[in-house]
Each structure stands twice: as C-alpha cells, then as structure tokens.
Short mmCIF file of C-alpha atoms in Angstrom, two decimals:
data_model
loop_
_atom_site.label_atom_id
_atom_site.label_comp_id
_atom_site.label_asym_id
_atom_site.label_seq_id
_atom_site.Cartn_x
_atom_site.Cartn_y
_atom_site.Cartn_z
CA MET A 1 -9.35 -19.90 -14.23
CA ASP A 2 -9.92 -21.11 -10.73
CA LEU A 3 -9.06 -18.08 -8.40
CA ARG A 4 -9.44 -19.97 -5.29
CA LYS A 5 -6.55 -21.89 -5.66
CA TYR A 6 -4.52 -18.58 -5.41
CA ASP A 7 -5.98 -17.66 -2.03
CA GLY A 8 -3.08 -17.03 0.52
CA LYS A 9 -0.42 -17.65 -2.19
CA ARG A 10 2.60 -15.52 -3.61
CA VAL A 11 1.33 -14.23 -7.25
CA GLN A 12 2.06 -12.23 -9.87
CA ILE A 13 -0.99 -11.15 -11.79
CA THR A 14 -0.73 -10.08 -15.31
CA MET A 15 -3.58 -7.67 -16.85
CA PRO A 16 -4.80 -7.61 -20.40
CA ASP A 17 -2.38 -4.43 -21.21
CA GLY A 18 0.56 -6.17 -19.73
CA MET A 19 0.93 -4.54 -16.42
CA LYS A 20 2.10 -6.97 -13.59
CA PHE A 21 1.17 -6.93 -9.98
CA GLU A 22 2.83 -8.89 -7.31
CA GLY A 23 1.78 -9.98 -3.87
CA ILE A 24 -0.03 -12.46 -1.46
CA SER A 25 -3.45 -12.59 -2.68
CA ASP A 26 -6.65 -13.24 -0.99
CA TYR A 27 -9.64 -14.84 -2.67
CA CYS A 28 -12.89 -12.85 -2.73
CA SER A 29 -15.93 -14.99 -3.85
CA ASP A 30 -18.52 -13.27 -6.23
CA GLU A 31 -20.92 -13.23 -3.38
CA TYR A 32 -18.62 -11.28 -1.31
CA CYS A 33 -17.55 -8.80 -4.09
CA GLU A 34 -21.24 -8.07 -4.69
CA SER A 35 -22.06 -7.43 -1.30
CA GLU A 36 -18.84 -5.20 -0.44
CA TYR A 37 -18.15 -3.75 -3.90
CA GLY A 38 -21.43 -4.04 -6.13
CA ARG A 39 -19.95 -6.24 -8.51
CA ALA A 40 -20.95 -10.16 -8.57
CA GLU A 41 -17.69 -11.52 -9.90
CA ASP A 42 -15.01 -13.26 -7.97
CA ALA A 43 -11.68 -11.66 -7.49
CA LEU A 44 -8.20 -11.63 -5.96
CA GLN A 45 -7.20 -9.06 -3.37
CA VAL A 46 -3.51 -7.95 -2.95
CA VAL A 47 -3.12 -5.43 -0.24
CA ASN A 48 -5.78 -2.74 -1.08
CA PHE A 49 -6.15 -3.54 -4.85
CA LEU A 50 -8.77 -5.94 -6.31
CA PHE A 51 -8.41 -7.84 -9.33
CA TYR A 52 -11.77 -9.31 -10.88
CA ARG A 53 -11.54 -12.60 -12.79
CA SER A 54 -12.45 -10.92 -16.19
CA ASP A 55 -10.05 -8.23 -15.80
CA ILE A 56 -7.05 -10.81 -15.22
CA TRP A 57 -5.11 -12.09 -18.26
CA ALA A 58 -2.73 -14.42 -16.36
CA ILE A 59 -1.68 -15.23 -13.12
CA ARG A 60 1.70 -16.88 -12.02
CA ASP A 61 2.18 -18.59 -8.88
CA LEU A 62 5.47 -17.58 -7.31
CA GLU A 63 5.46 -19.93 -4.27
CA GLU A 64 8.48 -21.76 -5.63
CA HIS A 65 10.33 -18.61 -7.22
CA PRO A 66 13.73 -18.31 -6.29
CA GLY A 67 15.36 -14.99 -5.59
CA PRO A 68 16.68 -12.59 -3.14
CA TYR A 69 13.23 -10.82 -2.79
CA ASP A 70 11.28 -13.15 -0.57
CA GLY A 71 10.01 -14.97 -3.45
CA PHE A 72 9.03 -11.97 -5.43
CA THR A 73 10.66 -10.82 -8.90
CA ALA A 74 11.68 -7.25 -7.31
CA PRO A 75 12.16 -5.71 -3.83
CA PHE A 76 8.79 -3.67 -4.42
CA GLY A 77 6.45 -3.33 -7.20
CA ARG A 78 3.53 -1.39 -8.91
CA ILE A 79 1.15 -1.91 -5.75
CA GLU A 80 3.47 -0.22 -3.53
CA GLU A 81 4.44 2.47 -6.14
CA TRP A 82 0.72 3.28 -6.77
CA ASN A 83 0.00 3.42 -3.17
CA VAL A 84 2.81 5.92 -2.64
CA ARG A 85 1.58 7.87 -5.41
CA ASP A 86 -2.20 7.88 -4.10
CA GLY A 87 -0.68 9.60 -0.85
CA ILE A 88 -0.73 9.02 2.88
CA ASP A 89 -3.93 7.11 3.46
CA ALA A 90 -3.03 4.59 0.85
CA ILE A 91 0.59 4.22 2.51
CA ARG A 92 -0.79 4.00 6.00
CA ASP A 93 -3.23 1.22 4.73
CA HIS A 94 -0.37 -0.68 3.20
CA LEU A 95 1.71 -0.29 6.08
CA THR A 96 -0.91 -1.92 8.46
CA CYS A 97 -1.44 -4.70 6.14
CA GLU A 98 -1.64 -8.11 7.84
CA GLU A 99 0.96 -9.67 5.68
CA ASP A 100 4.50 -8.59 6.69
CA ILE A 101 5.99 -9.06 3.38
CA HIS A 102 3.64 -6.32 2.10
CA VAL A 103 4.82 -3.93 4.82
CA LEU A 104 8.34 -4.74 4.10
CA ARG A 105 7.87 -4.22 0.42
CA MET A 106 6.35 -0.67 1.23
CA LEU A 107 9.25 0.02 3.58
CA ARG A 108 11.55 -0.73 0.68
CA CYS A 109 9.80 1.35 -1.75
CA LEU A 110 9.69 4.40 0.47
CA GLU A 111 13.39 3.94 1.22
CA ASP A 112 14.06 4.07 -2.39
CA ARG A 113 11.92 7.20 -3.11
CA LYS A 114 13.79 8.91 -0.11
CA ASN A 115 17.22 7.86 -1.53
CA ARG A 116 16.44 9.06 -4.94
CA LYS A 117 14.73 12.11 -3.49
CA MET A 118 11.68 11.61 -5.45
CA PRO A 119 8.71 13.97 -4.55
CA PHE A 120 5.33 12.31 -3.49
CA PRO A 121 2.21 13.56 -2.06
CA ASP A 122 2.30 13.90 1.84
CA ARG A 123 6.02 13.08 2.08
CA GLU A 124 6.04 15.20 5.30
CA GLN A 125 3.72 12.74 6.96
CA ILE A 126 5.81 9.41 6.68
CA PRO A 127 7.62 9.62 9.72
CA ASP A 128 4.13 9.81 11.95
CA ALA A 129 2.78 7.00 9.33
CA LEU A 130 5.84 4.83 10.32
CA ARG A 131 5.29 5.47 13.95
CA GLU A 132 1.80 4.43 13.66
CA ALA A 133 2.60 1.46 11.83
CA LEU A 134 5.19 0.29 14.56
CA SER A 135 2.10 -0.16 16.97
CA PHE A 136 1.12 -3.04 14.46
CA ILE A 137 4.24 -4.81 13.26
CA GLU A 138 5.06 -7.71 15.50
CA ASP A 139 7.54 -9.48 13.08
CA PRO A 140 11.10 -8.60 14.42
CA GLU A 141 12.74 -8.25 10.87
CA VAL A 142 10.00 -5.94 9.78
CA ARG A 143 9.76 -3.92 12.92
CA LYS A 144 13.59 -3.44 12.84
CA GLU A 145 13.17 -2.23 9.24
CA ALA A 146 10.47 0.03 10.13
CA GLU A 147 12.52 1.66 12.86
CA ARG A 148 15.58 2.17 10.71
CA LEU A 149 13.66 3.90 8.10
CA ARG A 150 11.78 6.00 10.60
CA GLU A 151 15.27 7.19 12.24
CA ILE A 152 16.51 8.12 8.63
CA TRP A 153 13.42 9.86 7.57
CA THR A 154 13.35 12.39 10.50
#
C-alpha cells in the first residue's frame, strides 16, 4: 500500500478491528516518524491522529465521494468525537487545524453535543476555545459557523 498517494487527500481509513476514521491525510515518511515519534514506519496523519501503515487495514479515497458532508460520509466522525472526549486541549488543537474542513467537522460535533446536552470534559471552556479559534479561522463560511456556535454556547 503506497501511503504517499493519499497525501492531502480526503480519505476513510479502516483499522483491522473495523473502526473507520475520516479526514484529509498528510503523509509522514518513515524517517519523519522515527525522528518525531520514535517509530520508523511511514504513516498518515489526520488532524492529531497518526495511522501507521501496519495499523491500517484499508484506505478508501473519498475525493470523488458525493454527498452533503463536503465529501465525507457524515458531518463529523470518530476523530472529532474522540478529541471531544479527550478534553479541551485536543479540542483546541482540532479547532486550530490548518484544514478548514476539519475545523468545520469539529464545530458540527460540538454543536451536536450541545444540542443533545451530552456531558464531556471541559464543556465550560468551549466558548473560550471558540474565541481563540476565531483568531486563526480565515475561511468566511467556517468563521461564520464558529461565531454562530460561540453565540449559542454562551
């Protein structure tokens, strides 16, 4: 499996246990992974998740995927859910991602959690995290969504 061909692509990564993760992937060479993470194996990074070649069962290219979610199969996914579960540092990291679509997917996840009144760690810190993220967000659509969510969150 040539992971390089998925660099900068919208993908769905399936793990051996069947778990699926979606996002825009960045290729990380084995040299980079060894230097940064201590493991000499190439990988794909999606937001703050690293998927090593030996841990990937399948990759589906979603570049041509039709649908209402910017080419993804759902408005947000496991990466966003797990970052919310992991707390405010992971949420802040996600909200300052360079890929606007990842920020938008996190905003959708946060709104879903708020609408369903789901508890999660550091919930009270979300308005500040959104305010901080707004200083990084340039895309007008994503910015508008972040401002809207910040207003309804407070």
